[in-house]
PDB file of C-alpha atoms in Angstrom:
ATOM      1  CA  MET D   1      19.801  13.742   9.465  1.00 44.00           C
ATOM      2  CA  GLN D   2      21.874  13.194   6.828  1.00 48.00           C
ATOM      3  CA  GLN D   3      20.548  13.205   3.126  1.00 49.00           C
ATOM      4  CA  LYS D   4      21.355   9.751   1.275  1.00 52.00           C
ATOM      5  CA  ASN D   5      20.501  10.020  -2.524  1.00 48.00           C
ATOM      6  CA  ARG D   6      20.137   6.693  -4.193  1.00 61.00           C
ATOM      7  CA  ASP D   7      21.301   6.993  -7.842  1.00 65.00           C
ATOM      8  CA  ILE D   8      18.598   6.955 -10.363  1.00 68.00           C
ATOM      9  CA  ASN D   9      19.660   6.112 -13.777  1.00 68.00           C
ATOM     10  CA  LEU D  10      17.607   7.607 -16.761  1.00 67.00           C
ATOM     11  CA  GLU D  11      18.692   4.827 -18.730  1.00 68.00           C
ATOM     12  CA  GLU D  12      17.173   2.203 -16.551  1.00 70.00           C
ATOM     13  CA  MET D  13      14.107   4.230 -16.349  1.00 66.00           C
ATOM     14  CA  MET D  14      13.911   4.152 -19.983  1.00 64.00           C
ATOM     15  CA  ALA D  15      14.556   0.448 -20.429  1.00 65.00           C
ATOM     16  CA  VAL D  16      11.740  -0.248 -18.008  1.00 62.00           C
ATOM     17  CA  GLY D  17       9.309   1.980 -19.731  1.00 62.00           C
ATOM     18  CA  ILE D  18       8.643   4.674 -17.029  1.00 62.00           C
ATOM     19  CA  HIS D  19       8.670   7.430 -19.738  1.00 59.00           C
ATOM     20  CA  PHE D  20       5.348   6.218 -21.493  1.00 60.00           C
ATOM     21  CA  GLY D  21       2.257   8.035 -20.124  1.00 64.00           C
ATOM     22  CA  HIS D  22      -1.378   7.760 -21.066  1.00 63.00           C
ATOM     23  CA  GLN D  23      -2.922   7.831 -24.726  1.00 65.00           C
ATOM     24  CA  THR D  24      -3.125  11.794 -26.145  1.00 68.00           C
ATOM     25  CA  GLN D  25      -7.024  11.582 -25.673  1.00 65.00           C
ATOM     26  CA  LYS D  26      -7.256  10.497 -21.935  1.00 70.00           C
ATOM     27  CA  TRP D  27      -4.911  13.413 -20.615  1.00 72.00           C
ATOM     28  CA  ASN D  28      -5.505  15.293 -17.831  1.00 71.00           C
ATOM     29  CA  PRO D  29      -4.525  18.875 -18.199  1.00 72.00           C
ATOM     30  CA  LYS D  30      -3.021  19.423 -14.901  1.00 76.00           C
ATOM     31  CA  MET D  31      -0.274  16.965 -16.439  1.00 74.00           C
ATOM     32  CA  SER D  32       0.643  19.441 -18.843  1.00 72.00           C
ATOM     33  CA  SER D  33       4.013  20.271 -16.723  1.00 75.00           C
ATOM     34  CA  TYR D  34       5.222  16.900 -16.730  1.00 75.00           C
ATOM     35  CA  ILE D  35       4.748  15.644 -20.100  1.00 78.00           C
ATOM     36  CA  PHE D  36       7.974  15.979 -22.558  1.00 71.00           C
ATOM     37  CA  THR D  37       6.232  15.362 -25.912  1.00 71.00           C
ATOM     38  CA  GLU D  38       3.966  13.126 -27.314  1.00 73.00           C
ATOM     39  CA  ARG D  39       4.771  10.640 -29.994  1.00 69.00           C
ATOM     40  CA  ARG D  40       2.206   7.901 -31.802  1.00 77.00           C
ATOM     41  CA  GLY D  41      -0.423   9.186 -29.647  1.00 79.00           C
ATOM     42  CA  VAL D  42       1.290   8.549 -26.298  1.00 77.00           C
ATOM     43  CA  HIS D  43       2.352  11.439 -24.053  1.00 77.00           C
ATOM     44  CA  ILE D  44       6.081  10.736 -22.885  1.00 76.00           C
ATOM     45  CA  LEU D  45       7.051  11.931 -19.618  1.00 79.00           C
ATOM     46  CA  ASP D  46       9.776  14.305 -18.127  1.00 77.00           C
ATOM     47  CA  LEU D  47      12.177  11.887 -17.125  1.00 76.00           C
ATOM     48  CA  THR D  48      14.538  14.585 -15.479  1.00 79.00           C
ATOM     49  CA  GLN D  49      11.315  15.663 -13.466  1.00 81.00           C
ATOM     50  CA  THR D  50      10.480  12.123 -12.584  1.00 78.00           C
ATOM     51  CA  ALA D  51      14.309  11.043 -11.468  1.00 81.00           C
ATOM     52  CA  ARG D  52      14.204  14.459  -8.991  1.00 85.00           C
ATOM     53  CA  ILE D  53      10.845  13.887  -7.625  1.00 83.00           C
ATOM     54  CA  LEU D  54      12.029  10.162  -7.020  1.00 83.00           C
ATOM     55  CA  ALA D  55      15.137  10.958  -5.091  1.00 86.00           C
ATOM     56  CA  GLU D  56      13.376  13.654  -3.098  1.00 88.00           C
ATOM     57  CA  THR D  57      10.803  11.080  -2.027  1.00 87.00           C
ATOM     58  CA  TYR D  58      13.632   8.372  -1.658  1.00 87.00           C
ATOM     59  CA  ASP D  59      15.389  11.030   0.961  1.00 90.00           C
ATOM     60  CA  LEU D  60      11.875  11.638   2.474  1.00 91.00           C
ATOM     61  CA  LEU D  61      11.333   7.952   3.257  1.00 90.00           C
ATOM     62  CA  PHE D  62      15.035   7.175   4.289  1.00 91.00           C
ATOM     63  CA  ASN D  63      14.779  10.217   6.917  1.00 93.00           C
ATOM     64  CA  ALA D  64      11.350   8.810   8.349  1.00 92.00           C
ATOM     65  CA  ALA D  65      12.830   5.166   8.588  1.00 91.00           C
ATOM     66  CA  ALA D  66      15.813   6.254  10.208  1.00 92.00           C
ATOM     67  CA  LYS D  67      13.601   8.352  12.866  1.00 93.00           C
ATOM     68  CA  GLY D  68      11.693   4.901  13.137  1.00 90.00           C
ATOM     69  CA  LYS D  69       8.411   6.206  11.795  1.00 92.00           C
ATOM     70  CA  GLU D  70       5.598   3.702  11.072  1.00 93.00           C
ATOM     71  CA  PHE D  71       4.443   2.695   7.634  1.00 94.00           C
ATOM     72  CA  LEU D  72       1.441   1.731   5.854  1.00 94.00           C
ATOM     73  CA  ILE D  73       1.391   0.403   2.159  1.00 93.00           C
ATOM     74  CA  VAL D  74      -1.419   0.410   0.202  1.00 92.00           C
ATOM     75  CA  GLY D  75      -2.034  -1.297  -3.245  1.00 90.00           C
ATOM     76  CA  THR D  76      -5.325  -3.027  -3.802  1.00 87.00           C
ATOM     77  CA  LYS D  77      -5.320  -3.501  -7.513  1.00 88.00           C
ATOM     78  CA  HIS D  78      -4.644  -7.095  -8.811  1.00 88.00           C
ATOM     79  CA  GLN D  79      -1.719  -6.550 -10.663  1.00 87.00           C
ATOM     80  CA  VAL D  80       0.093  -5.105  -7.253  1.00 88.00           C
ATOM     81  CA  ALA D  81      -1.344  -6.827  -4.418  1.00 89.00           C
ATOM     82  CA  ASP D  82       1.294  -9.648  -4.065  1.00 91.00           C
ATOM     83  CA  LEU D  83       3.865  -6.753  -4.782  1.00 91.00           C
ATOM     84  CA  VAL D  84       2.712  -4.621  -2.290  1.00 92.00           C
ATOM     85  CA  ALA D  85       2.455  -7.733   0.820  1.00 93.00           C
ATOM     86  CA  SER D  86       6.208  -8.949  -0.093  1.00 93.00           C
ATOM     87  CA  ALA D  87       7.644  -5.278  -0.194  1.00 91.00           C
ATOM     88  CA  ALA D  88       5.749  -4.487   3.085  1.00 93.00           C
ATOM     89  CA  LEU D  89       6.952  -7.877   4.771  1.00 92.00           C
ATOM     90  CA  ARG D  90      10.403  -7.101   3.617  1.00 92.00           C
ATOM     91  CA  ALA D  91      10.643  -3.770   5.008  1.00 89.00           C
ATOM     92  CA  GLN D  92       8.848  -4.807   8.029  1.00 91.00           C
ATOM     93  CA  CYS D  93       5.666  -2.279   7.904  1.00 92.00           C
ATOM     94  CA  HIS D  94       2.115  -2.567   7.650  1.00 94.00           C
ATOM     95  CA  TYR D  95       0.130  -3.156   4.616  1.00 94.00           C
ATOM     96  CA  VAL D  96      -3.046  -3.041   2.754  1.00 93.00           C
ATOM     97  CA  ASN D  97      -3.274  -5.464  -0.441  1.00 90.00           C
ATOM     98  CA  GLU D  98      -7.031  -6.162  -0.586  1.00 87.00           C
ATOM     99  CA  LYS D  99     -10.192  -4.546   0.010  1.00 84.00           C
ATOM    100  CA  TRP D 100      -9.652  -0.823   1.522  1.00 85.00           C
ATOM    101  CA  LEU D 101     -12.334  -0.507   4.304  1.00 85.00           C
ATOM    102  CA  GLY D 102     -13.946   2.862   4.559  1.00 84.00           C
ATOM    103  CA  GLY D 103     -12.523   4.721   7.662  1.00 87.00           C
ATOM    104  CA  MET D 104      -9.941   2.501   8.279  1.00 88.00           C
ATOM    105  CA  LEU D 105      -7.772   5.785   9.206  1.00 88.00           C
ATOM    106  CA  THR D 106     -10.378   8.160   9.775  1.00 91.00           C
ATOM    107  CA  ASN D 107     -12.298   6.129  12.248  1.00 92.00           C
ATOM    108  CA  TRP D 108      -9.366   4.554  13.778  1.00 91.00           C
ATOM    109  CA  ALA D 109     -11.645   3.533  17.024  1.00 92.00           C
ATOM    110  CA  THR D 110     -13.758   1.128  15.099  1.00 92.00           C
ATOM    111  CA  THR D 111     -10.772  -0.149  13.329  1.00 91.00           C
ATOM    112  CA  GLU D 112      -9.070  -0.744  16.671  1.00 92.00           C
ATOM    113  CA  THR D 113     -11.884  -3.041  17.819  1.00 93.00           C
ATOM    114  CA  ARG D 114     -12.222  -5.070  14.740  1.00 93.00           C
ATOM    115  CA  LEU D 115      -8.237  -5.840  14.881  1.00 93.00           C
ATOM    116  CA  ARG D 116      -8.874  -6.968  18.797  1.00 94.00           C
ATOM    117  CA  ARG D 117     -11.671  -9.056  17.647  1.00 94.00           C
ATOM    118  CA  PHE D 118      -9.601 -10.475  14.673  1.00 94.00           C
ATOM    119  CA  GLN D 119      -6.805 -11.122  17.482  1.00 94.00           C
ATOM    120  CA  TYR D 120      -9.093 -12.822  19.756  1.00 94.00           C
ATOM    121  CA  LEU D 121     -10.537 -15.201  17.119  1.00 94.00           C
ATOM    122  CA  GLN D 122      -6.879 -16.274  16.125  1.00 93.00           C
ATOM    123  CA  LEU D 123      -6.209 -17.087  19.689  1.00 93.00           C
ATOM    124  CA  GLU D 124      -9.368 -19.129  20.307  1.00 90.00           C
ATOM    125  CA  GLU D 125      -8.611 -20.683  16.685  1.00 91.00           C
ATOM    126  CA  SER D 126      -5.036 -21.486  17.904  1.00 92.00           C
ATOM    127  CA  ARG D 127      -6.189 -22.828  20.984  1.00 91.00           C
ATOM    128  CA  GLY D 128      -8.601 -25.246  19.463  1.00 88.00           C
ATOM    129  CA  GLY D 129     -11.739 -23.235  21.018  1.00 86.00           C
ATOM    130  CA  PHE D 130     -13.504 -23.435  17.739  1.00 88.00           C
ATOM    131  CA  ASP D 131     -13.701 -27.471  18.345  1.00 88.00           C
ATOM    132  CA  ARG D 132     -15.761 -27.017  21.436  1.00 89.00           C
ATOM    133  CA  LEU D 133     -18.251 -24.976  19.620  1.00 89.00           C
ATOM    134  CA  PRO D 134     -21.084 -26.470  17.787  1.00 92.00           C
ATOM    135  CA  LYS D 135     -20.463 -26.993  13.900  1.00 92.00           C
ATOM    136  CA  GLN D 136     -22.564 -23.857  12.833  1.00 94.00           C
ATOM    137  CA  GLU D 137     -21.167 -21.637  15.204  1.00 93.00           C
ATOM    138  CA  ALA D 138     -17.650 -22.643  14.496  1.00 92.00           C
ATOM    139  CA  ALA D 139     -18.497 -21.974  10.799  1.00 94.00           C
ATOM    140  CA  ASN D 140     -19.662 -18.309  11.365  1.00 95.00           C
ATOM    141  CA  LEU D 141     -16.518 -17.748  13.363  1.00 93.00           C
ATOM    142  CA  LYS D 142     -14.190 -19.419  11.094  1.00 93.00           C
ATOM    143  CA  GLY D 143     -16.176 -17.163   8.168  1.00 94.00           C
ATOM    144  CA  GLN D 144     -15.433 -14.146  10.272  1.00 94.00           C
ATOM    145  CA  LEU D 145     -11.966 -14.794  10.901  1.00 94.00           C
ATOM    146  CA  PHE D 146     -11.612 -15.389   7.212  1.00 94.00           C
ATOM    147  CA  ARG D 147     -13.281 -11.857   6.533  1.00 92.00           C
ATOM    148  CA  LEU D 148     -11.221 -10.187   9.016  1.00 92.00           C
ATOM    149  CA  LYS D 149      -7.642 -11.852   7.853  1.00 92.00           C
ATOM    150  CA  LYS D 150      -8.385 -10.850   4.167  1.00 90.00           C
ATOM    151  CA  CYS D 151      -8.953  -7.113   5.158  1.00 89.00           C
ATOM    152  CA  LEU D 152      -6.967  -6.558   8.103  1.00 91.00           C
ATOM    153  CA  GLY D 153      -4.200  -9.297   7.869  1.00 90.00           C
ATOM    154  CA  GLY D 154      -1.589  -6.743   6.843  1.00 91.00           C
ATOM    155  CA  ILE D 155      -2.111  -4.300   9.921  1.00 93.00           C
ATOM    156  CA  GLN D 156      -2.965  -6.884  12.344  1.00 90.00           C
ATOM    157  CA  TYR D 157      -0.170  -5.860  14.581  1.00 90.00           C
ATOM    158  CA  MET D 158      -0.906  -1.646  13.888  1.00 90.00           C
ATOM    159  CA  SER D 159      -1.298  -0.300  17.385  1.00 88.00           C
ATOM    160  CA  ASP D 160      -1.848   3.354  16.361  1.00 90.00           C
ATOM    161  CA  LEU D 161      -1.974   5.350  12.994  1.00 92.00           C
ATOM    162  CA  PRO D 162       1.053   4.944  10.720  1.00 93.00           C
ATOM    163  CA  ASP D 163       3.102   8.267  10.014  1.00 93.00           C
ATOM    164  CA  ILE D 164       3.332   7.922   6.547  1.00 92.00           C
ATOM    165  CA  ALA D 165       0.880   6.060   4.127  1.00 92.00           C
ATOM    166  CA  ILE D 166       2.550   4.973   0.649  1.00 90.00           C
ATOM    167  CA  ILE D 167      -0.783   4.941  -2.026  1.00 89.00           C
ATOM    168  CA  THR D 168      -0.322   3.120  -5.229  1.00 85.00           C
ATOM    169  CA  ASP D 169      -3.346   3.993  -7.669  1.00 74.00           C
ATOM    170  CA  GLN D 170      -5.369   6.211  -5.290  1.00 64.00           C
ATOM    171  CA  TYR D 171      -8.267   6.108  -7.470  1.00 61.00           C
ATOM    172  CA  GLU D 172      -8.904   2.315  -6.879  1.00 50.00           C
TER     173      GLU D 172
END
């Protein structure tokens, strides 16, 4: 497959502030090879390494997309939740921007049953099936639909495990 490198401009990266790392007191020793220097109590990251790794990642993702691979973008922090949803919708891939359910990928059989339940409840709501039920039961089903939409809304059309998962801030 043909490699397509995106031009990564170091000046633009500096302007955005990508080079700023953590405070020097909160550093992880495993990061020492990526740290360029320390200034005013903050580590400055080596942007040439960052640009190289970004270019490699871009090539990997470009080649995977060209082969028709499925992507899952995960970002549950409040600051990136909307960005993750809009980027995933533009790229037509699956996303999780609310709560990550434990076992979502490792216990796919359970996730699949929840997705089928979610699709069933959506279908019933669109057909007006909730209107024929008693108020309490309809309220319970609407609450269930709301919770499923919040957790599984971005993966509702996922039929199998994704080929590539892009995770932002994996510790959260």
